[in-house]
Each structure stands twice: as structure tokens, then as C-alpha cells.
GROMACS .gro file of C-alpha atoms in nm:
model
  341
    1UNK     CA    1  -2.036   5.263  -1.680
    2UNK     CA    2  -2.096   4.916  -1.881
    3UNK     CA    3  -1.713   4.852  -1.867
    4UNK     CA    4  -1.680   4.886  -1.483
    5UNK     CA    5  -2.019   4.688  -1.429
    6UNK     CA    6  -1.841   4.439  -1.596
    7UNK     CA    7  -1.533   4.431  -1.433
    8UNK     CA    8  -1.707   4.419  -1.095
    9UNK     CA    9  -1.955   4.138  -1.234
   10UNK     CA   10  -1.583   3.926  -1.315
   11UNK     CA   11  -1.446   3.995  -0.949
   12UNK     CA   12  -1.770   3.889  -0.768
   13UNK     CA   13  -1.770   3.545  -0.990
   14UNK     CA   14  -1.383   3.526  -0.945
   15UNK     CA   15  -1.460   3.533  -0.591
   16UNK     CA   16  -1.748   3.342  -0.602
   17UNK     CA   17  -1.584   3.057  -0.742
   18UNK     CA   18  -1.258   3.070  -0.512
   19UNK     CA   19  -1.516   3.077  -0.224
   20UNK     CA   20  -1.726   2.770  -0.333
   21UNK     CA   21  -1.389   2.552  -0.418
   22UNK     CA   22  -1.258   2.643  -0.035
   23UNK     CA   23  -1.607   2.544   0.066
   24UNK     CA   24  -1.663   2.212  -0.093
   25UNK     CA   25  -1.307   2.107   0.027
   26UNK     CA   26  -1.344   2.186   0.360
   27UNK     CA   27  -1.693   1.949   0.339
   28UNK     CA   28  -1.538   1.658   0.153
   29UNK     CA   29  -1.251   1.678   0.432
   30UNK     CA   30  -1.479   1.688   0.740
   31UNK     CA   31  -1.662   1.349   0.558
   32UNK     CA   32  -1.374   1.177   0.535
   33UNK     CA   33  -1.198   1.272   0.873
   34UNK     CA   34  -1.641   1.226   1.027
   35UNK     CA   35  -1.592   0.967   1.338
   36UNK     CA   36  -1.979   0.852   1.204
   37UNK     CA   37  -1.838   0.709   0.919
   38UNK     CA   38  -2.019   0.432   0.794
   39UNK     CA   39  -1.917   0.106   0.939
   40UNK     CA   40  -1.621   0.289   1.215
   41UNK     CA   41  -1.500   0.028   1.433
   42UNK     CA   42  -1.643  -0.253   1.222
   43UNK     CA   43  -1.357  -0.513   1.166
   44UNK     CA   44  -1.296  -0.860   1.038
   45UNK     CA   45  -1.030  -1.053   1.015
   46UNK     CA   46  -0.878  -1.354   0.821
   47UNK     CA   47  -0.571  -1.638   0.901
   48UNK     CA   48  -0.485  -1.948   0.706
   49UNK     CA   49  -0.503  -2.281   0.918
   50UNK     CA   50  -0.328  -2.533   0.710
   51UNK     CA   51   0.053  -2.519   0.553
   52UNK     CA   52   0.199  -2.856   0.434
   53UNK     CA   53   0.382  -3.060   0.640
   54UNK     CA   54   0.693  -3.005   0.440
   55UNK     CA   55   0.681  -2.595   0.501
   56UNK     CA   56   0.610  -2.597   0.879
   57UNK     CA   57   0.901  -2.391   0.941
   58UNK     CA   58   0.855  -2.174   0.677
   59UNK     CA   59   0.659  -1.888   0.836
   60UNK     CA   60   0.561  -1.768   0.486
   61UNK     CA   61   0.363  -2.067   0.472
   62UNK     CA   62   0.201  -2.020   0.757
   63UNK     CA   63   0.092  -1.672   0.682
   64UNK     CA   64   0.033  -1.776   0.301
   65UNK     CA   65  -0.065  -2.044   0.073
   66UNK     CA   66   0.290  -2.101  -0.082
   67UNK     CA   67   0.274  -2.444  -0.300
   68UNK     CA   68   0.448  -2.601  -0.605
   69UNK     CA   69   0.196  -2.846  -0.766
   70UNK     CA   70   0.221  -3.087  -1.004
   71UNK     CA   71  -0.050  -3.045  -1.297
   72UNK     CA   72  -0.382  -3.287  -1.208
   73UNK     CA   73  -0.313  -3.233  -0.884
   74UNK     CA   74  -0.553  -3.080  -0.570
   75UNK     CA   75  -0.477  -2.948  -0.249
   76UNK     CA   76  -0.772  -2.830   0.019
   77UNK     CA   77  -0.677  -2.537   0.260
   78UNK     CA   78  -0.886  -2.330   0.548
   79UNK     CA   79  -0.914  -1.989   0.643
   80UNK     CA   80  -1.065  -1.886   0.936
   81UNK     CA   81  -1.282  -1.583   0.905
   82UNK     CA   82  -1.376  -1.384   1.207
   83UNK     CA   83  -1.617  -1.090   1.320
   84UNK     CA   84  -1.459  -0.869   1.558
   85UNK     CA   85  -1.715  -0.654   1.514
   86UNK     CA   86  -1.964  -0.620   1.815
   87UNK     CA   87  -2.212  -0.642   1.538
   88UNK     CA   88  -2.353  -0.964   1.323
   89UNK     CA   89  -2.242  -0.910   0.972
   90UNK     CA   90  -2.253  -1.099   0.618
   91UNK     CA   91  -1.930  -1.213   0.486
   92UNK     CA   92  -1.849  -1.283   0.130
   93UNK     CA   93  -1.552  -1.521   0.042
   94UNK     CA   94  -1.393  -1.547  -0.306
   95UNK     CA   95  -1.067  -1.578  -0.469
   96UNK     CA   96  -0.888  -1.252  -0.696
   97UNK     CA   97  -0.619  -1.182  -0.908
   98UNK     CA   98  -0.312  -1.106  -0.820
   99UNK     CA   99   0.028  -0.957  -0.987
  100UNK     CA  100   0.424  -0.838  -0.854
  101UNK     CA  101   0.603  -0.583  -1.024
  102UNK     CA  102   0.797  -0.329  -0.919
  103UNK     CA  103   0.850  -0.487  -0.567
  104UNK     CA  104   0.500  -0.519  -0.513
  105UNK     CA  105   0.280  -0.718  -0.464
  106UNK     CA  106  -0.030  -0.590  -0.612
  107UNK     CA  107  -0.428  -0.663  -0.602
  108UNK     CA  108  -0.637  -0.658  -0.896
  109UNK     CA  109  -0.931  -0.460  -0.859
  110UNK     CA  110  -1.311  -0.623  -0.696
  111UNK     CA  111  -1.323  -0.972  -0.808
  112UNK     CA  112  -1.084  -0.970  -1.122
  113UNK     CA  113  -1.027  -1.331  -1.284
  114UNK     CA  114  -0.659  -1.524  -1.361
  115UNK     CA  115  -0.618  -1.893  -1.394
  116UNK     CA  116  -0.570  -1.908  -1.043
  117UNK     CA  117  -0.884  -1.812  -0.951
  118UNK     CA  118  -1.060  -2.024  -1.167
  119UNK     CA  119  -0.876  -2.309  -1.013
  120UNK     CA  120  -0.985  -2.276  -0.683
  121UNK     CA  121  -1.343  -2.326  -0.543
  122UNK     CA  122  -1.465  -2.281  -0.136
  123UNK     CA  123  -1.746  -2.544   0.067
  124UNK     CA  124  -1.949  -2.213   0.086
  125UNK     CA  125  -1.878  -1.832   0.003
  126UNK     CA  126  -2.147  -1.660   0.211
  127UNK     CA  127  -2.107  -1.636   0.598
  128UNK     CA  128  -2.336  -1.488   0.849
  129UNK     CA  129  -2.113  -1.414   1.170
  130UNK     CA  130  -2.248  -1.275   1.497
  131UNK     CA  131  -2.036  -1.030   1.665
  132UNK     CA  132  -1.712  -1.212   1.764
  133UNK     CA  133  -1.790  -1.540   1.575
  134UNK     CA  134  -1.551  -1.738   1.393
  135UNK     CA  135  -1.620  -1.968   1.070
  136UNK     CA  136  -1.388  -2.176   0.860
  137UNK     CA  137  -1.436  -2.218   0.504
  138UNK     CA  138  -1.248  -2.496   0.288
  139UNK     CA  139  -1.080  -2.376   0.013
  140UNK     CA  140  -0.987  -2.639  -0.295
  141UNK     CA  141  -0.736  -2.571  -0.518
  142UNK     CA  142  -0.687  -2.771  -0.854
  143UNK     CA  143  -0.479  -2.741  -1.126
  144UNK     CA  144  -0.581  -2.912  -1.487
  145UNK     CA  145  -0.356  -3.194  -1.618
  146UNK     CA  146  -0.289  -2.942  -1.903
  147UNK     CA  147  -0.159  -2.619  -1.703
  148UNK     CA  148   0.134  -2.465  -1.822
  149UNK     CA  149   0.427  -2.448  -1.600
  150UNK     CA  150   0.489  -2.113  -1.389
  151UNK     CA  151   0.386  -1.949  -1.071
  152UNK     CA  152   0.064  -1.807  -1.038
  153UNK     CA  153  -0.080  -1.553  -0.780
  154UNK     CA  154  -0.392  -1.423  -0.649
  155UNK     CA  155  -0.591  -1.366  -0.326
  156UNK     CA  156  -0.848  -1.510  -0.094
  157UNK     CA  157  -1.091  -1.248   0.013
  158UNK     CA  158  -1.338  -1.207   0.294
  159UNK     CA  159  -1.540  -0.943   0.177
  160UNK     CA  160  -1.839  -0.736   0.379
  161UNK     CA  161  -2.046  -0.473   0.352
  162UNK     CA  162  -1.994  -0.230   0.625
  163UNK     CA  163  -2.311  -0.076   0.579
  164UNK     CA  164  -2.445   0.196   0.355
  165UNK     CA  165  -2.459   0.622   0.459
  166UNK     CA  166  -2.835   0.710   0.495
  167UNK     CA  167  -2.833   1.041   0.369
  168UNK     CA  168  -2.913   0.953  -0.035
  169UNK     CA  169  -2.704   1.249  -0.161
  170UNK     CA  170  -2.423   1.084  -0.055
  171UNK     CA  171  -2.502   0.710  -0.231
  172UNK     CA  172  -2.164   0.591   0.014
  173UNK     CA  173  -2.122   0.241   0.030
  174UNK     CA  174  -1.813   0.106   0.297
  175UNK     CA  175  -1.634  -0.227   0.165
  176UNK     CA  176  -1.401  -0.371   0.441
  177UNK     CA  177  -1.163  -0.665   0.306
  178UNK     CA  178  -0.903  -0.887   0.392
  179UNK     CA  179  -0.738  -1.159   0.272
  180UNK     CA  180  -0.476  -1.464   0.256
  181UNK     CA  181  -0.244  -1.434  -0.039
  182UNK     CA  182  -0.211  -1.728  -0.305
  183UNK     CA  183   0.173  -1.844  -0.442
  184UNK     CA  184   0.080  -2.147  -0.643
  185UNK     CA  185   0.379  -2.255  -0.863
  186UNK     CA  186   0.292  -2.581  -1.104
  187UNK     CA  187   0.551  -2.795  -1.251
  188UNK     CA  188   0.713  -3.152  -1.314
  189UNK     CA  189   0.938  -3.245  -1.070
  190UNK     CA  190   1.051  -3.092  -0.749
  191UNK     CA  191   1.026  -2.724  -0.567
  192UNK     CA  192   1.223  -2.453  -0.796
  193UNK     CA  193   1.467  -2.288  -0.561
  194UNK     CA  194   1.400  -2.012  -0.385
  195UNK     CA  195   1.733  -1.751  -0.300
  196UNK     CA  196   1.846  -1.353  -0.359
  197UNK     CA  197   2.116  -1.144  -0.353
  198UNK     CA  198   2.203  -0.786  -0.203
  199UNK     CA  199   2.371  -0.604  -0.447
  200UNK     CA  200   2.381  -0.276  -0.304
  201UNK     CA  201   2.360  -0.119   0.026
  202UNK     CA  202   2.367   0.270   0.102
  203UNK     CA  203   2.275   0.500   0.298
  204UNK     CA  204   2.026   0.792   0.206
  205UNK     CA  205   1.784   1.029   0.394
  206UNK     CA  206   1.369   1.076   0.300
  207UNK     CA  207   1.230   1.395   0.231
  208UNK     CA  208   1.113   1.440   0.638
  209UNK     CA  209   1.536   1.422   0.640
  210UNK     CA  210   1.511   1.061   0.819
  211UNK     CA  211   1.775   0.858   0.794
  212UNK     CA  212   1.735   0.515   0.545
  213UNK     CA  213   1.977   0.239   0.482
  214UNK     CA  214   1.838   0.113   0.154
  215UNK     CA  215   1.901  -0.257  -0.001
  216UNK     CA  216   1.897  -0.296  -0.408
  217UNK     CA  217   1.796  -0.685  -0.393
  218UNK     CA  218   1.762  -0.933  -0.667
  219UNK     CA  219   1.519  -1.228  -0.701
  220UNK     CA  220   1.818  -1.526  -0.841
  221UNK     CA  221   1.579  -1.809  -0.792
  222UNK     CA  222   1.265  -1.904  -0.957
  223UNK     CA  223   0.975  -1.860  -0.667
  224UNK     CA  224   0.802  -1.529  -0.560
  225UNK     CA  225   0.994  -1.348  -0.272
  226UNK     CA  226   0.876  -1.152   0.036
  227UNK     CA  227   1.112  -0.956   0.190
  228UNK     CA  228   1.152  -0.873   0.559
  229UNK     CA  229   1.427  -0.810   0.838
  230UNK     CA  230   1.641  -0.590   1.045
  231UNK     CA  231   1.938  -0.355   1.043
  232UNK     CA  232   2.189  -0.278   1.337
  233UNK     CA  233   2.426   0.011   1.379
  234UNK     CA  234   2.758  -0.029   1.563
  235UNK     CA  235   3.065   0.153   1.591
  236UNK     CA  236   2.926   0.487   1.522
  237UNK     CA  237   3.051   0.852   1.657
  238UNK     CA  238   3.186   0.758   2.016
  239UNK     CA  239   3.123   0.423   2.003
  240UNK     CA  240   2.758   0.478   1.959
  241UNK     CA  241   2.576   0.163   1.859
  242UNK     CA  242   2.172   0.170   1.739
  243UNK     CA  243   1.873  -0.102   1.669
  244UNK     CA  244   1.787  -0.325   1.579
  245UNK     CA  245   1.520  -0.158   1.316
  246UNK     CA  246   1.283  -0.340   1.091
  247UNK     CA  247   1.269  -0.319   0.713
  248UNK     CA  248   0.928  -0.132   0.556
  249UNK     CA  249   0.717  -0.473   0.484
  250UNK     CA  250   0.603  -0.513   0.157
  251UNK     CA  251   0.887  -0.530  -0.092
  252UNK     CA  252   0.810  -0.901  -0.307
  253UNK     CA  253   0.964  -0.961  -0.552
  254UNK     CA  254   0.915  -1.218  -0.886
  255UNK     CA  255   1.185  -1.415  -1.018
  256UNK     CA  256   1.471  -1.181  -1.175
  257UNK     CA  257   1.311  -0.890  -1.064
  258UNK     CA  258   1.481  -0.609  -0.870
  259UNK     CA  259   1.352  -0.359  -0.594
  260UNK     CA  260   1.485  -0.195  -0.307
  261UNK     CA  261   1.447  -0.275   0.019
  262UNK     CA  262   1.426   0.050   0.281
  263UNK     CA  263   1.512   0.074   0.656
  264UNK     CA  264   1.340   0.407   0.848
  265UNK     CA  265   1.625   0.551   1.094
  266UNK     CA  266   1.612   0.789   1.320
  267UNK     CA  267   1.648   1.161   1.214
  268UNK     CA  268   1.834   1.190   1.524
  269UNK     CA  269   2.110   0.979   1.509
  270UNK     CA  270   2.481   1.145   1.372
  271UNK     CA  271   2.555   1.114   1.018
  272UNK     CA  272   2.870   0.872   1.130
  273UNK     CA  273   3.049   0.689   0.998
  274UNK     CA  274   2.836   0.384   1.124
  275UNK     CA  275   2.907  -0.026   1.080
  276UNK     CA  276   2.603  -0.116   0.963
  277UNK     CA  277   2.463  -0.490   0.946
  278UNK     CA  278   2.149  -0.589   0.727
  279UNK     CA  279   2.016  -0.885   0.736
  280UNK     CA  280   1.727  -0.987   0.472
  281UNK     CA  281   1.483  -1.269   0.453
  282UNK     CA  282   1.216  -1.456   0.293
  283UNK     CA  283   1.067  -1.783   0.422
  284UNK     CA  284   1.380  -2.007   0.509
  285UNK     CA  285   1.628  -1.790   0.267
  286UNK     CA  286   1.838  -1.565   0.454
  287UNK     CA  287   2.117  -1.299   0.360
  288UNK     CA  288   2.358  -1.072   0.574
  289UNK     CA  289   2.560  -0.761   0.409
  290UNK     CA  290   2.794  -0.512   0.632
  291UNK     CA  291   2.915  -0.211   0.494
  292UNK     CA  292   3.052   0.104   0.652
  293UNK     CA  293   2.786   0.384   0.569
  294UNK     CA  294   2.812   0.777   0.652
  295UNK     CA  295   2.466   0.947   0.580
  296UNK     CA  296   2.420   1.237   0.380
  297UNK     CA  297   2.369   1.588   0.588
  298UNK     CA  298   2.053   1.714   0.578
  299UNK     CA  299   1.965   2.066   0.431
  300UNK     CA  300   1.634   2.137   0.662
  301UNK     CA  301   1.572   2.468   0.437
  302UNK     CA  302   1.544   2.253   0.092
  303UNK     CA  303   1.363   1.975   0.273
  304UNK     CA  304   1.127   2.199   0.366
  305UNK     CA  305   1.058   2.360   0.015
  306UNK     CA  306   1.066   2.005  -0.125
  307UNK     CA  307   0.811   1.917   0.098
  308UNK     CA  308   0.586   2.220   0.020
  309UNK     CA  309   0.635   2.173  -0.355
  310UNK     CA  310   0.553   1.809  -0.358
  311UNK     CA  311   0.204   1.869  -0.181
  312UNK     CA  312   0.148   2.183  -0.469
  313UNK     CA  313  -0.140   1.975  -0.671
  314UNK     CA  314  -0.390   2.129  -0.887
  315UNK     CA  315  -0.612   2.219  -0.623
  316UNK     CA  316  -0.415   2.435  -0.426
  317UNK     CA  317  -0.250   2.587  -0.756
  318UNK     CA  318  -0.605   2.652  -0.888
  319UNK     CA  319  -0.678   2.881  -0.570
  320UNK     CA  320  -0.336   3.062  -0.556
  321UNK     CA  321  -0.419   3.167  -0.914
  322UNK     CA  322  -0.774   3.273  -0.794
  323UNK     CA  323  -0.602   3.442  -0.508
  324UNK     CA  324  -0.404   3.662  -0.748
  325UNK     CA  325  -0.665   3.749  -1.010
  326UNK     CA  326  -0.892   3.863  -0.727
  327UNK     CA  327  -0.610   4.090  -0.565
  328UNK     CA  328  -0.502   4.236  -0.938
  329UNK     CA  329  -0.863   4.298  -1.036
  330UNK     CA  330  -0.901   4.455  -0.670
  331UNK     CA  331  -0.615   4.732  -0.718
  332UNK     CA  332  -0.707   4.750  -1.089
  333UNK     CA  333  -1.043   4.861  -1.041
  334UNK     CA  334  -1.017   5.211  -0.892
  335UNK     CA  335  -0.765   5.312  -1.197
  336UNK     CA  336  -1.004   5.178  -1.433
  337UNK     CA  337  -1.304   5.377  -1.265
  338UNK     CA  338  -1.099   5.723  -1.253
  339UNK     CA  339  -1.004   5.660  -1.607
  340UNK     CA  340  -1.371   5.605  -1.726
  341UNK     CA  341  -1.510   5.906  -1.493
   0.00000   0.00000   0.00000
């Protein structure tokens, strides 16, 4: 009788256990997904107001500060900071790290340092904005008569605290940021070039079995690259022509560095063969490739199972082994008991 108390005592805990991980899931989902999130709706937003004369047309410039400086030197910027909130709200504004790699361009984490950073001061870095109020703040950049040459990177934030969940169990605190990225380059002389080159273009299909046209690019100049543009399809299957479509933003690249660039499709479009035309930019450099691509055929039944396998994580292995202990130890039990009585 011991032996088969015990064996029920390890199925109730097995399913004990399986029930409380289902449980606390469900609750961390329904927090997440909650519309009374703290600080919903609560939005602020951030624009640079200055470029040099010398980059108006450059709309990277415009969006960015993109400069090559010459060391001693100082430049002054503003950003314009706004609460679009229908709420007054406190605003920090400070300057971050920054690094690219891998095609991205990446921010370090809370208020991480570089040389950039400590470069660059602000006329004030605490704003209090009522609900649809806009503030500019000065930002001053300048570089020691001793900096090394190179291009540094890093971002201006405008930080606030969205506000803070009441229930102390849950200790949730909601930071909303944005911010105006920093491309300072310092050097003798004048601007390093800026150009890349398309060494590749093919044709593939993501695991949904969408359609891509992807771009293997590569930085040849010696200034930080942000690449954007379109594709066009013409002279598919009957004479079928398609787009334009816009590359996925966020491919930058550092000088020498390689990445891809991707263009979503349409899962609907033939396989071809298709003309296709891609054209690539960054700032004022600009590159067109053609190529004649056909795109591979998609196998829905492995797509599938490739999509089911790639969302497996430990969680949802954890409870298919629970699952399948609790179902063995189910039919197991009655044997066990005959053989004991």
C-alpha cells in the first residue's frame, strides 16, 4: 500500500506542477496583452531641426545628425521634443552609446557612455510638457583638439516615465523612448566618401513561404550607411508586372561591412521567371542592379512543420514532457495496483 500511495502522491505533484506552469502563463500573457497597461496611449515624439547647409539634400541629414568634424571643433543642433500625450509628462534628454554590426544599427543599453557622448552636452535635460506641448533643447557637440580620427555613433534620447502599475506585487515601471541618431566622423581634411556595392541579388522565400528578393551589399566607402529603397517586377508569367515594394528599413552598415538587404513579396505572385529591378540608397548614394530571378516553390507541408518547430522553446517542451509522464503514470497505475493486491 506504501508503494501505490506513492505513486499517486508523484501523479498529483506531476499534475500539480503542469497545472500551475499553464496557469502562470496564461497570467503573464493576459498582463502583457492588458489594454490598462501602464502608460497605453501615452506617446512622445522627437525630430532634429538643424542639418548643415552643405547636407540639405541629404535626407539622412535631415532625419540624423550626420557630420565630419575637424578635431577642436563645435557644432550646436536642436531637437524638438513633443507630448502627444493628452497628459503633462516629465521628459528626460541625454545622449547614449551607440554601435553597427551585423547590419545593424544597435543601442547600448539605459544611458551607456562612448566618447561621443561625453562630447556632447544639452541647454537643459529635464522638460515638463503639457499634453501636446512642444520644447526644443540645444544640443552642443565638441570634439577635443586631441580626438583620434574615426566615426563615432550614439543616440539622443528623450526619455519618460510612463507611469508606474499600482498593484506593489507587480513593482512595473513603463519607460517610453525615442531618439535622433548621432554619425559624427572627425578628421583632417575633407568628408571621407560615402558609396556601396550590390554584389548579389537572389531570390528566396521566408518561412510564412513569402516571396523575398534579397541584396548582399557592401559598405566600399569610409562613412556609416543606411540602407533603403524599392524593387519592381516586370516581365513576369504573361506579361505580369508587380511594385514597386520597399526594402525592410534598418539594414546600416559600417565601413567594409557586409549585410543583406531584404524585399517582402507577395506570397501570391507566380514563381516566374520575373525581371526584377532593385534600386538601393543611402543619403545622396544611389545603386540599381537587374537580374532575371525565378523563386523557389514553396513546400506548404515543411513550412508548416518549420514553423511549429521553430516556436518549440523550453516552455512548451517542458509541458509536453509533463503531458506524457502524467498519461504513462495514469495507465501504469492500475497494473501496479493489481500487481501489489
Amino acid at each position: 500500500m506504501r508503494g501505490a500511495r506513492r505513486f499517486g502522491v508523484l501523479l498529483l505533484v506531476l499534475a500539480l506542477v503542469q497545472a500551475v506552469w499553464v496557469v502562470s502563463m496564461g497570467q503573464e500573457v493576459s498582463r502583457a496583452l492588458s489594454p490598462q497597461s501602464p502608460g497605453a496611449g501615452t506617446v512622445i515624439g522627437i525630430k532634429l531641426l538643424d542639418a548643415p547647409v552643405s547636407r540639405r539634400a541629404d535626407p539622412r541629414a535631415r532625419a540624423y545628425i550626420v557630420d565630419h568634424l575637424a578635431p577642436g571643433s563645435t557644432i550646436e543642433r536642436r531637437v524638438e521634443v513633443t507630448n502627444e500625450s493628452p497628459t503633462p509628462m516629465h521628459v528626460d534628454v541625454y545622449a547614449a552609446a551607440a554601435t553597427i554590426g551585423q547590419g545593424k544599427f544597435t543601442f547600448a543599453p539605459q544611458r551607456t557612455p562612448n566618447e561621443l557622448t561625453g562630447w556632447t552636452s544639452f541647454d537643459t535635460t529635464a522638460l515638463e510638457l503639457q499634453a501636446s506641448e512642444t520644447a526644443s533643447v540645444r544640443t552642443t557637440i565638441h570634439v577635443p583638439k586631441d580626438a583620434a580620427a574615426g566615426e563615432r555613433y550614439g543616440v539622443i534620447w528623450a526619455q519618460t516615465d510612463m507611469g508606474r502599475d499600482m498593484d506593489p506585487s507587480h513593482n512595473l515601471t513603463v519607460l517610453g523612448r525615442v531618439g535622433v541618431r548621432m554619425y559624427v566622423d572627425v578628421g583632417s581634411g575633407g568628408e571621407p566618401p560615402s558609396d556601396f556595392k550590390i554584389e548579389r541579388l537572389y531570390a528566396a522565400r521566408a518561412s510564412d513561404g513569402r516571396e523575398e528578393v534579397r541584396a548582399q551589399i557592401r559598405n566600399t566607402g569610409r562613412r556609416a550607411l543606411d540602407i533603403r529603397g524599392t524593387l519592381s517586377l516586370s516581365d513576369g508569367p504573361d506579361g505580369l508586372r508587380a511594385g514597386p515594394f520597399s526594402a525592410t528599413p534598418g539594414t546600416t552598415l559600417a565601413p567594409g561591412d557586409r549585410a543583406q538587404a531584404v524585399v517582402p513579396l507577395d506570397a501570391r505572385l507566380p514563381d516566374g521567371p520575373w525581371t526584377v529591378e532593385l534600386t538601393l540608397k543611402s543619403g545622396l548614394v544611389e545603386h540599381t542592379e537587374r537580374a532575371t530571378l525565378t523563386f523557389p516553390t514553396f513546400d506548404k507541408a515543411g513550412a508548416v512543420a518549420a514553423s511549429v518547430t521553430g516556436q518549440g522553446h523550453v516552455p512548451i517542451l517542458v509541458a509536453a514532457v509533463l503531458s506524457a509522464l502524467t498519461l504513462t503514470l495514469s495507465l501504469l497505475l492500475p497494473r501496479f495496483l493489481r500487481r501489489r493486491r
